[in-house]
PDB file of C-alpha atoms and ligand atoms in Angstrom:
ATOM      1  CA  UNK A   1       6.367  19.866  38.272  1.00 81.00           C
ATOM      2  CA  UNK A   2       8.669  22.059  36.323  1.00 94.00           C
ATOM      3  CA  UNK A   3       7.070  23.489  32.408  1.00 98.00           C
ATOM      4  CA  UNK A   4       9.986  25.090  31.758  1.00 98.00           C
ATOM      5  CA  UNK A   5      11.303  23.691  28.589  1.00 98.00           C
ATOM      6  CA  UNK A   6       8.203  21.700  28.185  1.00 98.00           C
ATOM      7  CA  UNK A   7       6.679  21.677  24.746  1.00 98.00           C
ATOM      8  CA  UNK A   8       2.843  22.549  24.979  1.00 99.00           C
ATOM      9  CA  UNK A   9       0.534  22.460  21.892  1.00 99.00           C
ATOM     10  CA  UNK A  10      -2.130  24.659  22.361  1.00 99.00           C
ATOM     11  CA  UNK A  11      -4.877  24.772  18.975  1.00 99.00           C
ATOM     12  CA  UNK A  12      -7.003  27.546  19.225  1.00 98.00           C
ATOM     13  CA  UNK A  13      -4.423  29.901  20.580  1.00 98.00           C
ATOM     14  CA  UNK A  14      -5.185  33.198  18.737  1.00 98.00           C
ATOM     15  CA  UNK A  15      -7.926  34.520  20.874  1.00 98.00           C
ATOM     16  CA  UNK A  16      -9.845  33.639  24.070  1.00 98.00           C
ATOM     17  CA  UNK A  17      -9.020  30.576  26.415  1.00 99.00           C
ATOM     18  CA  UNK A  18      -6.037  29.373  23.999  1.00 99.00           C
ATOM     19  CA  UNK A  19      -4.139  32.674  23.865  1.00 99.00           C
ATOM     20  CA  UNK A  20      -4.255  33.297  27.614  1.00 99.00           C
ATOM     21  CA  UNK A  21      -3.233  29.265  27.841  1.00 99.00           C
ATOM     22  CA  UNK A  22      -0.186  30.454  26.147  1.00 99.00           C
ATOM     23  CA  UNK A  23       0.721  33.343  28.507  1.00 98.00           C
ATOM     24  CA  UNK A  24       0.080  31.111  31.486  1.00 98.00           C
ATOM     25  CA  UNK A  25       2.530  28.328  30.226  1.00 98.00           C
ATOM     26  CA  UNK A  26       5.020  30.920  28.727  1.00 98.00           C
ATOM     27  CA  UNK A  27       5.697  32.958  32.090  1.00 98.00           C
ATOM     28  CA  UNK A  28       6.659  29.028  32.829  1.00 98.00           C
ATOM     29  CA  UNK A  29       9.724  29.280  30.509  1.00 98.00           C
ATOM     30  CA  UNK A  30       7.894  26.405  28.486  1.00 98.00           C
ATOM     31  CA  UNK A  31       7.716  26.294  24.546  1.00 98.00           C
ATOM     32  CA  UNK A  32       4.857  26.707  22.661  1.00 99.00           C
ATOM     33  CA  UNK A  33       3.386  25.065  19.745  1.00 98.00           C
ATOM     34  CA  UNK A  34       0.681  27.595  18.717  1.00 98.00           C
ATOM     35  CA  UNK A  35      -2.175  26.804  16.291  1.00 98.00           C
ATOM     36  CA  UNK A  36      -5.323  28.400  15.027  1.00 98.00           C
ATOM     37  CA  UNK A  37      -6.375  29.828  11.303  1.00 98.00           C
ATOM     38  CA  UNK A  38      -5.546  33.520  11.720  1.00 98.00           C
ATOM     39  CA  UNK A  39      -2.359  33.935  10.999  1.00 98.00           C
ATOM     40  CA  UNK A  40      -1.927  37.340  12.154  1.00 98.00           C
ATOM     41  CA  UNK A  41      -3.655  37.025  15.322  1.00 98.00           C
ATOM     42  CA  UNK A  42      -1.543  33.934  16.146  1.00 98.00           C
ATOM     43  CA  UNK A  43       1.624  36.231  15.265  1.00 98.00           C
ATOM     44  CA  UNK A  44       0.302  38.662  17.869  1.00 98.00           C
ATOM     45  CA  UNK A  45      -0.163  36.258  20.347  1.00 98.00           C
ATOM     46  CA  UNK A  46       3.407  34.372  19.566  1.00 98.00           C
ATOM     47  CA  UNK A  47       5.425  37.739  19.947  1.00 98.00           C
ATOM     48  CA  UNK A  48       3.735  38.243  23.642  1.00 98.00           C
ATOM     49  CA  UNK A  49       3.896  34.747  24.717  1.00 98.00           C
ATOM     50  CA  UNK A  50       7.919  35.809  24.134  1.00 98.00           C
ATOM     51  CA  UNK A  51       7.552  38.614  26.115  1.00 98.00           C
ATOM     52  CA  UNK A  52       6.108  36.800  29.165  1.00 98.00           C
ATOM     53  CA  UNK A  53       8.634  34.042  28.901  1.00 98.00           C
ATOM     54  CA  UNK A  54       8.135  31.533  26.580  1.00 98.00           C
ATOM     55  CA  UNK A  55      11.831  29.938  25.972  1.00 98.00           C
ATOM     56  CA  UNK A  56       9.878  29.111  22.060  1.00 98.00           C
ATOM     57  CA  UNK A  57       7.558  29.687  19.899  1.00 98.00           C
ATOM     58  CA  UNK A  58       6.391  27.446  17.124  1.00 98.00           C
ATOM     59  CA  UNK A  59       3.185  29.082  14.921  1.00 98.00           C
ATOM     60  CA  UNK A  60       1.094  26.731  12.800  1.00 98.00           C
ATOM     61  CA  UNK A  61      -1.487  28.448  10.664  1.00 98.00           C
ATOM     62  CA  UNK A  62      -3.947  25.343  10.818  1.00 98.00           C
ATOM     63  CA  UNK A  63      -7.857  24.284  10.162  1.00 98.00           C
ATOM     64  CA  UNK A  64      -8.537  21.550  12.742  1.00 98.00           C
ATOM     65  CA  UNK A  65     -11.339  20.377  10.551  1.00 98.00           C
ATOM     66  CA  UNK A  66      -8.795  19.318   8.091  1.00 98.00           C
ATOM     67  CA  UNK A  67      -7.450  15.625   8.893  1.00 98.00           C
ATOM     68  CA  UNK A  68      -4.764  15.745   6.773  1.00 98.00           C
ATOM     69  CA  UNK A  69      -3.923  19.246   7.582  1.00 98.00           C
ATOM     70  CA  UNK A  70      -3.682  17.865  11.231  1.00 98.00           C
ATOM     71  CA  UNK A  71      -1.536  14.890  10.843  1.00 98.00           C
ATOM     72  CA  UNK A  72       0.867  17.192   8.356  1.00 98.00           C
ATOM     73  CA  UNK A  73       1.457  19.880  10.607  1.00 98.00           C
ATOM     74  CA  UNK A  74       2.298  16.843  13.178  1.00 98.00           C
ATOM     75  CA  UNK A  75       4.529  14.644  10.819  1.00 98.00           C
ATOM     76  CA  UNK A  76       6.014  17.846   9.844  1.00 98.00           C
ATOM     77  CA  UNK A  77       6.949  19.328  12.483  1.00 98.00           C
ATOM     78  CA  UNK A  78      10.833  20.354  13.011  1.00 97.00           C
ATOM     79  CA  UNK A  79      12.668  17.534  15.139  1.00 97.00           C
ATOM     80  CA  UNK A  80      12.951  20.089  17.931  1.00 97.00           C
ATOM     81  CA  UNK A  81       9.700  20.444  18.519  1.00 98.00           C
ATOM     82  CA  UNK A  82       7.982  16.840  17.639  1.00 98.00           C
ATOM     83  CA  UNK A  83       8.415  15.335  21.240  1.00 98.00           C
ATOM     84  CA  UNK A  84       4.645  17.348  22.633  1.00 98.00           C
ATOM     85  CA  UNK A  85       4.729  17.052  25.830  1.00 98.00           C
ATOM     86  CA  UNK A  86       1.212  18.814  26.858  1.00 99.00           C
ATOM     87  CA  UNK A  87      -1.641  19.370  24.521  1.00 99.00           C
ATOM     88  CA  UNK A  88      -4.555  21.811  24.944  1.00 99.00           C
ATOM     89  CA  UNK A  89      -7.000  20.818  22.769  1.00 98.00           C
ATOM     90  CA  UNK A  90      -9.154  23.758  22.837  1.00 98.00           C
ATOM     91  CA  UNK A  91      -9.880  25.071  19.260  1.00 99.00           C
ATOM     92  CA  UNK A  92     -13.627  25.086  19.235  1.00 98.00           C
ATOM     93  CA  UNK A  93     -16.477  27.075  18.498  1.00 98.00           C
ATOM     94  CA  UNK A  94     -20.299  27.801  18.666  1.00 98.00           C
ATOM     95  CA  UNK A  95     -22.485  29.161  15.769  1.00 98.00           C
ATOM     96  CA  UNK A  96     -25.771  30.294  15.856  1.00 98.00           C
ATOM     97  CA  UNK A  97     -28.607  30.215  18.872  1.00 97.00           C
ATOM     98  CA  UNK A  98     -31.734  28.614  17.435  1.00 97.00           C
ATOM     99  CA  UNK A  99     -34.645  25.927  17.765  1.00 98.00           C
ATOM    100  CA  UNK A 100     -33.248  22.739  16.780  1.00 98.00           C
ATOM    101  CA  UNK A 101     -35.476  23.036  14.233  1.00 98.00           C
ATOM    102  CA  UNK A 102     -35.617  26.283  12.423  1.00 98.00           C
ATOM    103  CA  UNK A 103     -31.088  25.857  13.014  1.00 97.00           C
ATOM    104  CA  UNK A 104     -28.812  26.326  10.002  1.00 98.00           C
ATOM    105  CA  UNK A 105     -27.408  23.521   9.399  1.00 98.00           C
ATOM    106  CA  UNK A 106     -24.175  24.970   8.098  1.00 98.00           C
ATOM    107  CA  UNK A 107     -23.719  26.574  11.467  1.00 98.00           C
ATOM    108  CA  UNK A 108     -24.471  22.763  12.695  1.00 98.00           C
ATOM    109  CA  UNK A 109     -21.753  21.241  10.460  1.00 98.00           C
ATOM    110  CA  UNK A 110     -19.378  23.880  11.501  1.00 98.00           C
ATOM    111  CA  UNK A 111     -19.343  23.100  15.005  1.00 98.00           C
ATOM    112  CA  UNK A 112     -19.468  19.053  14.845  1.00 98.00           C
ATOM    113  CA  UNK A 113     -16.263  19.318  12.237  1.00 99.00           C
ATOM    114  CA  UNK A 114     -14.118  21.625  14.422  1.00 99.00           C
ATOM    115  CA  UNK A 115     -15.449  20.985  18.219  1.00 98.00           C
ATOM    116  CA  UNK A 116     -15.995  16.936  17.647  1.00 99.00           C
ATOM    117  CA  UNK A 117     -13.943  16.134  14.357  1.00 98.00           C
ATOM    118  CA  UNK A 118     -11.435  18.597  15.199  1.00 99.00           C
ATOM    119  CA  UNK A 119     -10.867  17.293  18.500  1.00 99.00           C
ATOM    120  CA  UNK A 120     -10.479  13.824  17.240  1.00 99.00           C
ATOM    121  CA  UNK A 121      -8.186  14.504  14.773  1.00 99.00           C
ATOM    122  CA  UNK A 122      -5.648  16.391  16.649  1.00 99.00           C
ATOM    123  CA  UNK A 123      -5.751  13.961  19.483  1.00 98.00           C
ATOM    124  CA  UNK A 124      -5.325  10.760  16.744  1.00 98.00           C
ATOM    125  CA  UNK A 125      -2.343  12.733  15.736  1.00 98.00           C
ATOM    126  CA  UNK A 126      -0.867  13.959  18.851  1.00 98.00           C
ATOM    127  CA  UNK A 127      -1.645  10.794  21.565  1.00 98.00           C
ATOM    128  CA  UNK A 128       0.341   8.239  19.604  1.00 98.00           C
ATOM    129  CA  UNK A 129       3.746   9.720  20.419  1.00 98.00           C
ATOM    130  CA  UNK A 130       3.185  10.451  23.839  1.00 98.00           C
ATOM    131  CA  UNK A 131       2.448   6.562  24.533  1.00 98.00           C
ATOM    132  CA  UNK A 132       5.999   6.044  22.895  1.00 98.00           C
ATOM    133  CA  UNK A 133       7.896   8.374  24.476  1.00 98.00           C
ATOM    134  CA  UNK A 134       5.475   7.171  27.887  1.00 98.00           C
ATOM    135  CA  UNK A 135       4.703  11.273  29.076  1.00 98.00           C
ATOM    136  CA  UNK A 136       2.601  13.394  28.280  1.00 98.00           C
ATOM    137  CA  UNK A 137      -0.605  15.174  29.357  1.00 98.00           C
ATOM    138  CA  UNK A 138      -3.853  16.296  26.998  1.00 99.00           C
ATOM    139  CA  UNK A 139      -5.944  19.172  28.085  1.00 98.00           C
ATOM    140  CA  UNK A 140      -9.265  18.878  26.492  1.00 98.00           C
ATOM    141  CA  UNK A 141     -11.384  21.756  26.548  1.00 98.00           C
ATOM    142  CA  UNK A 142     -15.206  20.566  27.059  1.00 98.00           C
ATOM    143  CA  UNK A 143     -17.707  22.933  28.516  1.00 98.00           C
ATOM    144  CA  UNK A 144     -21.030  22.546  30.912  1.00 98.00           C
ATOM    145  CA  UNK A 145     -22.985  22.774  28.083  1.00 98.00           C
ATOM    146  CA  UNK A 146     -21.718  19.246  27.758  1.00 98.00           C
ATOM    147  CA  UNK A 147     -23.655  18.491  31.204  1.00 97.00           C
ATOM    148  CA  UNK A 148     -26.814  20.503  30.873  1.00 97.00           C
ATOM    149  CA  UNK A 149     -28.563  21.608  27.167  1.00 98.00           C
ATOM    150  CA  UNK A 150     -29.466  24.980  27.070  1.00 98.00           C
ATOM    151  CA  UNK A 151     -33.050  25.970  24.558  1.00 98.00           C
ATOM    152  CA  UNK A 152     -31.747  27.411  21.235  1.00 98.00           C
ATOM    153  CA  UNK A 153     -28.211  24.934  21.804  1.00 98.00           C
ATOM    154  CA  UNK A 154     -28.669  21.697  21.124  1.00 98.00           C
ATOM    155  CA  UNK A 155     -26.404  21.227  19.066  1.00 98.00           C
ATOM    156  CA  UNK A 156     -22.998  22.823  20.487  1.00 98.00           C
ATOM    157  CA  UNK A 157     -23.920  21.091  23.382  1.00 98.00           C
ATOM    158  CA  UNK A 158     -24.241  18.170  21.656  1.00 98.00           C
ATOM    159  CA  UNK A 159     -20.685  18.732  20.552  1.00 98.00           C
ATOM    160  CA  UNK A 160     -19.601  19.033  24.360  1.00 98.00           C
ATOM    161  CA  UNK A 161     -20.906  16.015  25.436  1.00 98.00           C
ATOM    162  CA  UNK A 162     -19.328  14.473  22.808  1.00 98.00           C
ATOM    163  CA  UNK A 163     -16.258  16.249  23.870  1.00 98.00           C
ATOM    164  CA  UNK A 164     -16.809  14.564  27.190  1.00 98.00           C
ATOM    165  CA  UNK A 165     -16.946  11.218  26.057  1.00 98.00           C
ATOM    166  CA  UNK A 166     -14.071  11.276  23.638  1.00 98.00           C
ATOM    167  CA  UNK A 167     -12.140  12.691  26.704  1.00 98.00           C
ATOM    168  CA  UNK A 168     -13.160   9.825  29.131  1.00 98.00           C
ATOM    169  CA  UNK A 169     -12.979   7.346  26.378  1.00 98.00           C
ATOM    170  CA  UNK A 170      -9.179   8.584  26.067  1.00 98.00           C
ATOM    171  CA  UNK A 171      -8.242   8.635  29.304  1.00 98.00           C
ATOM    172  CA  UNK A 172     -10.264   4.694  29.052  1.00 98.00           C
ATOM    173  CA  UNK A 173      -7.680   3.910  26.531  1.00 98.00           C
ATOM    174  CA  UNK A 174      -4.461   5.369  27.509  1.00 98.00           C
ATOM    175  CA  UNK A 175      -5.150   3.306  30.800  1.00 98.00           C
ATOM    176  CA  UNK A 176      -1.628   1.626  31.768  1.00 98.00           C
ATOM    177  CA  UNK A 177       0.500   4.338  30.136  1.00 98.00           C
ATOM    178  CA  UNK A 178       1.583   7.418  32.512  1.00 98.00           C
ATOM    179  CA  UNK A 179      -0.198   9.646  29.847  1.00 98.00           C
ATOM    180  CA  UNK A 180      -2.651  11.783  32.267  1.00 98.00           C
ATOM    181  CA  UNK A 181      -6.230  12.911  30.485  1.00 98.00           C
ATOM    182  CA  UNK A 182      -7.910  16.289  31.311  1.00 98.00           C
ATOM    183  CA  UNK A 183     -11.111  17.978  30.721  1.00 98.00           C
ATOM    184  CA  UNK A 184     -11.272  21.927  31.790  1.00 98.00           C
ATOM    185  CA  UNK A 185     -15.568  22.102  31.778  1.00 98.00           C
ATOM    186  CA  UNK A 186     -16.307  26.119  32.064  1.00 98.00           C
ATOM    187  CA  UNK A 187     -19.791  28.144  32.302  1.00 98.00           C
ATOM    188  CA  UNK A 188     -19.750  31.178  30.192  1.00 98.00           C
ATOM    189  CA  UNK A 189     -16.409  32.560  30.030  1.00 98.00           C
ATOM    190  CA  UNK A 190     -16.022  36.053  28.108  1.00 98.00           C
ATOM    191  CA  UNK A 191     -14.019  35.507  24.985  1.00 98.00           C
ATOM    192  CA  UNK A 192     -14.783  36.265  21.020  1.00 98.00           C
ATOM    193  CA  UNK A 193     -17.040  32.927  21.636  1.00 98.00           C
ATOM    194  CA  UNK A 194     -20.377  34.950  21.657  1.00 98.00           C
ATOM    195  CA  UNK A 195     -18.918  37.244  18.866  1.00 98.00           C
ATOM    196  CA  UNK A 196     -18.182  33.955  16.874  1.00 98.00           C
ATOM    197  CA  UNK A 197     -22.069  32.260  17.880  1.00 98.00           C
ATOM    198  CA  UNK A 198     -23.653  35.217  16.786  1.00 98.00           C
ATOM    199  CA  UNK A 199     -21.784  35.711  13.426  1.00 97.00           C
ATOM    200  CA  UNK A 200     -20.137  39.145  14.607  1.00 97.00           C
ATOM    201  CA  UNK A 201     -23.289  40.958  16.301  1.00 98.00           C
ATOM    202  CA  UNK A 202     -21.397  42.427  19.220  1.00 98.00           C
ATOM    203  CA  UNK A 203     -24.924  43.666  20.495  1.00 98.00           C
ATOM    204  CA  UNK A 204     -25.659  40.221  21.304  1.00 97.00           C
ATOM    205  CA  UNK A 205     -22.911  38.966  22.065  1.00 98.00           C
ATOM    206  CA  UNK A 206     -22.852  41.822  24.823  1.00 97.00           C
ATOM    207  CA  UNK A 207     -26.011  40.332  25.807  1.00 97.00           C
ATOM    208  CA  UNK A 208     -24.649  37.374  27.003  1.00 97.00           C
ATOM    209  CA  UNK A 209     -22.439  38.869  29.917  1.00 97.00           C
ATOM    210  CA  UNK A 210     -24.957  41.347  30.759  1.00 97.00           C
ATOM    211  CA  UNK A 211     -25.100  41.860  34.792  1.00 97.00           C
ATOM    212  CA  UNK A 212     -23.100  39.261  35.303  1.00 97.00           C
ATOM    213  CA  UNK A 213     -18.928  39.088  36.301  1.00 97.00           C
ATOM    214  CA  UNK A 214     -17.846  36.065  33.862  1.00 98.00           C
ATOM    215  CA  UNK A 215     -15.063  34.015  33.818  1.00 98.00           C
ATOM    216  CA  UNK A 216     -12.147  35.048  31.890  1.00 98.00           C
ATOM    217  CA  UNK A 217      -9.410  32.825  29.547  1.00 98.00           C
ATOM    218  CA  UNK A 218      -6.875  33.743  32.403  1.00 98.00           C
ATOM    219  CA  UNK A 219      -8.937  32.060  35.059  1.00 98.00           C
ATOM    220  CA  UNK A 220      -9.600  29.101  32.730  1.00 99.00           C
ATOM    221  CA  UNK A 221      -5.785  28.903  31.936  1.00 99.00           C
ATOM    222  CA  UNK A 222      -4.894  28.968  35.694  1.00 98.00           C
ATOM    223  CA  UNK A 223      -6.736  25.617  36.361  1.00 98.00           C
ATOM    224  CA  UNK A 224      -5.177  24.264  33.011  1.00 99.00           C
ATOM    225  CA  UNK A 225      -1.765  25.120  34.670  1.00 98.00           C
ATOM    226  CA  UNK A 226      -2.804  23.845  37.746  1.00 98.00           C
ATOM    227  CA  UNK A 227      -4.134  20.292  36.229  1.00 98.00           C
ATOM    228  CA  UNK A 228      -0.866  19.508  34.484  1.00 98.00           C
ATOM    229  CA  UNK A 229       1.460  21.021  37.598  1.00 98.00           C
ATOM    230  CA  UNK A 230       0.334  17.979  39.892  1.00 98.00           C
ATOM    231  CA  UNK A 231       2.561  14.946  40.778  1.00 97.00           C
ATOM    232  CA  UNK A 232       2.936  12.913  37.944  1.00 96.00           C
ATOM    233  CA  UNK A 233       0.904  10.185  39.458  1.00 97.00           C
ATOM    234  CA  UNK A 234      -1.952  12.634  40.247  1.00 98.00           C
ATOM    235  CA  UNK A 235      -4.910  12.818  36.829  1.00 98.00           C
ATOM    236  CA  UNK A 236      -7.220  15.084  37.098  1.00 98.00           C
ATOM    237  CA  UNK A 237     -10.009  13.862  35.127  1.00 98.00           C
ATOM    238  CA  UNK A 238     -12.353  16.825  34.918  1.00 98.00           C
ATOM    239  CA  UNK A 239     -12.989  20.607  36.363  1.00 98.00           C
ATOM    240  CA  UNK A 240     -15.939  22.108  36.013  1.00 98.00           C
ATOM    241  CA  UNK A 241     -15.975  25.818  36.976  1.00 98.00           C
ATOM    242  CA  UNK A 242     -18.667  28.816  36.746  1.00 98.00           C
ATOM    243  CA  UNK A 243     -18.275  32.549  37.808  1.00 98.00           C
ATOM    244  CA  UNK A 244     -19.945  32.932  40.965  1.00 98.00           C
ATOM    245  CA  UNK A 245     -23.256  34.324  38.778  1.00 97.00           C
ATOM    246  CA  UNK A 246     -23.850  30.706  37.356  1.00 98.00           C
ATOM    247  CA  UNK A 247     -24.805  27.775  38.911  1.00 97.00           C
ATOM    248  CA  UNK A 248     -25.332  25.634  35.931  1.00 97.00           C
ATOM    249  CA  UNK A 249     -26.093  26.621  32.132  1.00 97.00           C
ATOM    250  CA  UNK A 250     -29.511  27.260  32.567  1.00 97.00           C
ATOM    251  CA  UNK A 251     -29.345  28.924  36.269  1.00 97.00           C
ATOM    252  CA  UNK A 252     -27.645  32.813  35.613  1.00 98.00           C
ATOM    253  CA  UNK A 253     -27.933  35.400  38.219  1.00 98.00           C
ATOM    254  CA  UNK A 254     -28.327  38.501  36.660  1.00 97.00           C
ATOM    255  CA  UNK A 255     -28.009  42.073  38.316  1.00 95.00           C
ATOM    256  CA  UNK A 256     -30.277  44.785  37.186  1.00 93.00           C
TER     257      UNK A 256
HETATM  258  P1  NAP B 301     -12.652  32.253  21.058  1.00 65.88           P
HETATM  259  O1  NAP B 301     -12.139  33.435  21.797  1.00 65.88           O
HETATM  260  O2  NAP B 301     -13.603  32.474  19.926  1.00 65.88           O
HETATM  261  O3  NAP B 301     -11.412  31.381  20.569  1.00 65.88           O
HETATM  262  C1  NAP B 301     -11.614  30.215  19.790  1.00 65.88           C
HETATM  263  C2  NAP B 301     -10.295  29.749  19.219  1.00 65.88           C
HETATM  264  O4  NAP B 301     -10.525  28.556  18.447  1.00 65.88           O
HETATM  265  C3  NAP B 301      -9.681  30.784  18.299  1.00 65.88           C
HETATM  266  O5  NAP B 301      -8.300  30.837  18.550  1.00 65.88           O
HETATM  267  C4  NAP B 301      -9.957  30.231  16.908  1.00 65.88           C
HETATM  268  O6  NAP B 301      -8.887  30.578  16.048  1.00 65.88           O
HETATM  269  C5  NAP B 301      -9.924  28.719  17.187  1.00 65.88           C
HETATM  270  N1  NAP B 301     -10.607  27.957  16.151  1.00 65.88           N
HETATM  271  C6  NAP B 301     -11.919  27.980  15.824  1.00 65.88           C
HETATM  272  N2  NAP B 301     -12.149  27.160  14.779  1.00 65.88           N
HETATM  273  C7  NAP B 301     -10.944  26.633  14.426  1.00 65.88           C
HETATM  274  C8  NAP B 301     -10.511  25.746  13.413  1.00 65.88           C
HETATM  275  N3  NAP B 301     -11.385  25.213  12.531  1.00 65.88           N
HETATM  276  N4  NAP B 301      -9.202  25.404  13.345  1.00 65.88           N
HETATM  277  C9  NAP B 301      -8.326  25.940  14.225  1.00 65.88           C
HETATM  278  N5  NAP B 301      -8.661  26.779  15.202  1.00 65.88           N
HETATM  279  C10 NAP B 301      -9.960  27.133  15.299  1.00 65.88           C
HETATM  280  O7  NAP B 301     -13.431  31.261  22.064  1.00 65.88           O
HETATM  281  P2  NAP B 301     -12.966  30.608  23.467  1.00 65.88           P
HETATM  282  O8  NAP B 301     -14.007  30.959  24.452  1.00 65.88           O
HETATM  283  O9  NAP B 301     -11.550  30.921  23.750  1.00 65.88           O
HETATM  284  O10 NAP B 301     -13.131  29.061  23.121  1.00 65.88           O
HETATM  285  C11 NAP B 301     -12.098  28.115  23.297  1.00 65.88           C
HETATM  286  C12 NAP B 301     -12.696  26.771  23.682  1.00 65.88           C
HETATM  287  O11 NAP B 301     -13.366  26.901  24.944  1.00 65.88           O
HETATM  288  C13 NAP B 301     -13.726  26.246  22.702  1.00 65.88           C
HETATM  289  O12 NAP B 301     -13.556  24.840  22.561  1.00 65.88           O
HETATM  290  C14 NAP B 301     -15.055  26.519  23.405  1.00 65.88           C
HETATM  291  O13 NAP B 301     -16.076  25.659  23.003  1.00 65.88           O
HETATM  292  C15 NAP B 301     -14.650  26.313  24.854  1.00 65.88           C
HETATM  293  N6  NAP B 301     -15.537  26.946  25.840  1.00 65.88           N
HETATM  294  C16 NAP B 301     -15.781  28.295  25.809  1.00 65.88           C
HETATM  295  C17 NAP B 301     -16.643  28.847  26.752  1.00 65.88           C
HETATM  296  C18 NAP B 301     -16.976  30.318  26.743  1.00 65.88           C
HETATM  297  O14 NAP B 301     -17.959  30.716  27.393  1.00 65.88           O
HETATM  298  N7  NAP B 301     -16.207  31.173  26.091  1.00 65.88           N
HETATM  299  C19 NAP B 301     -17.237  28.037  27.717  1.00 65.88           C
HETATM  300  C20 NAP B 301     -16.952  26.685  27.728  1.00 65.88           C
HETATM  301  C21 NAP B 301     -16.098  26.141  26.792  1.00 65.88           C
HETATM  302  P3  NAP B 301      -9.010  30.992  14.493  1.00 65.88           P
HETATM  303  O15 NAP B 301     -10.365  31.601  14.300  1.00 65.88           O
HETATM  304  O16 NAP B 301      -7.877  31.936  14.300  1.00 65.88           O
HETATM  305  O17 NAP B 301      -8.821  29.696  13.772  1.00 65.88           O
END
């Protein structure tokens, strides 16, 4: 199946996962719809997404959290670029690592109103035209801390299963349309995630990928490209992928 031309809405796409989503699918020739907060990092990642091939770039500075934020950047978007056919719904983070019960709960609320909320939204916004126009394909990113919990992470993983279930619910409801339903489940993958969790402490965010040869945002963008490059008739409903170091999120090989 052919991206080029195709117009893929990645949210999330300044950093990580989403920004190496948008080189894979630009050195397709598709066009890109390109969301996150940072404006500047999202310019960064729009002008090299051009570079590798992109035949477009769209940027939307945009708060997933906000609903109506979500549905106006849809409703307003330019008549060229309204008919998404791909979504990566990916914009997502984790905050804090702490006993459910000492947590912050701001850190708590942060994560259920962009990885849960967020993810609703965007998809409420997004899904209904691709059942009209009968094509399209959404990407969800989940995680396999949606499978296993991990001490001290209750609650993002709580988010991920949700993340799960709103992604099998979808592909549930979409049932008799040709829209296809995706969820990309990685282990830990070395992005500004840990940066993010541990509000900027690159010490322990280091900490994380110590002795270990993680997964990158290019691998997890390959099997994205490779989910929505399959015969139309072919859904894959989820991958779930580790570095070789990981068997699950509580089983990490370490060396010395
Ligand atoms: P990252 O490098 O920190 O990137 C996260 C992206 O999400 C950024 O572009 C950020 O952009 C965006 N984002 C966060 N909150 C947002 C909001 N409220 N509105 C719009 N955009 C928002 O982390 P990543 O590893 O690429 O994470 C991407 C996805 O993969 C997340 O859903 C994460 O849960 C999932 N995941 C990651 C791992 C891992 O180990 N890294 C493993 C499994 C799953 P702005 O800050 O510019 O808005």
């Amino acid at each position: 199946m052919s991206l080029k031309g195709k117009i893929v809405f990645i949210t999330g796409a300044s950093a990580g996962i989403g920004a190496a989503t948008a080189m894979a699918f630009a050195g397709e020739g598709a066009r890109l719809l390109l969301a996150a907060r940072r404006a500047g990092k999202l310019a960064e990642v729009a002008s090299k997404a051009l570079e590798y091939g992109a035949q477009a770039v769209h940027s939307i500075d945009l708060d997933v959290r906000s609903r109506h934020a979500v549905q106006r950047a849809i409703d307003e978007l330019p008549p060229a670029w309204a008919e998404i056919d791909i979504l990566v719904n990916n914009a997502g983070l984790s905050r804090g690592m702490e006993k459910l019960y000492t947590g912050r709960i701001e850190d708590w609320e942060e994560m259920i109103d962009t990885n849960i909320k967020g993810l609703l939204y965007v998809a409420r916004a997004v899904v209904p035209g691709m059942v009209v126009r009968e094509r399209g394909h959404v990407v969800t990113l989940g995680s396999m801390a949606g499978e296993i919990v991990y001490p001290n992470g209750a609650v993002y993983c709580a988010t991920k299963a949700a993340a799960r279930a709103i992604n099998d619910g979808l592909r549930e409801d979409v049932l008799g349309t040709p829209v296809r339903v995706t969820s990309v489940d990685p282990g830990l993958v070395e992005t500004d995630f840990s940066l993010v969790r541990f509000h900027g402490d690159a010490g322990k965010a280091a900490k994380v990928y110590k002795g270990i040869t993680p997964l990158t945002g290019e691998d997890i963008a390959d099997v994205i490209l490779w989910a929505v490059t399959r015969p139309e008739h072919v859904n894959i409903a989820r991958v779930s992928l580790t570095s070789v170091n990981q068997a699950n999120t509580l089983l990490i090989h370490r060396e010395p």
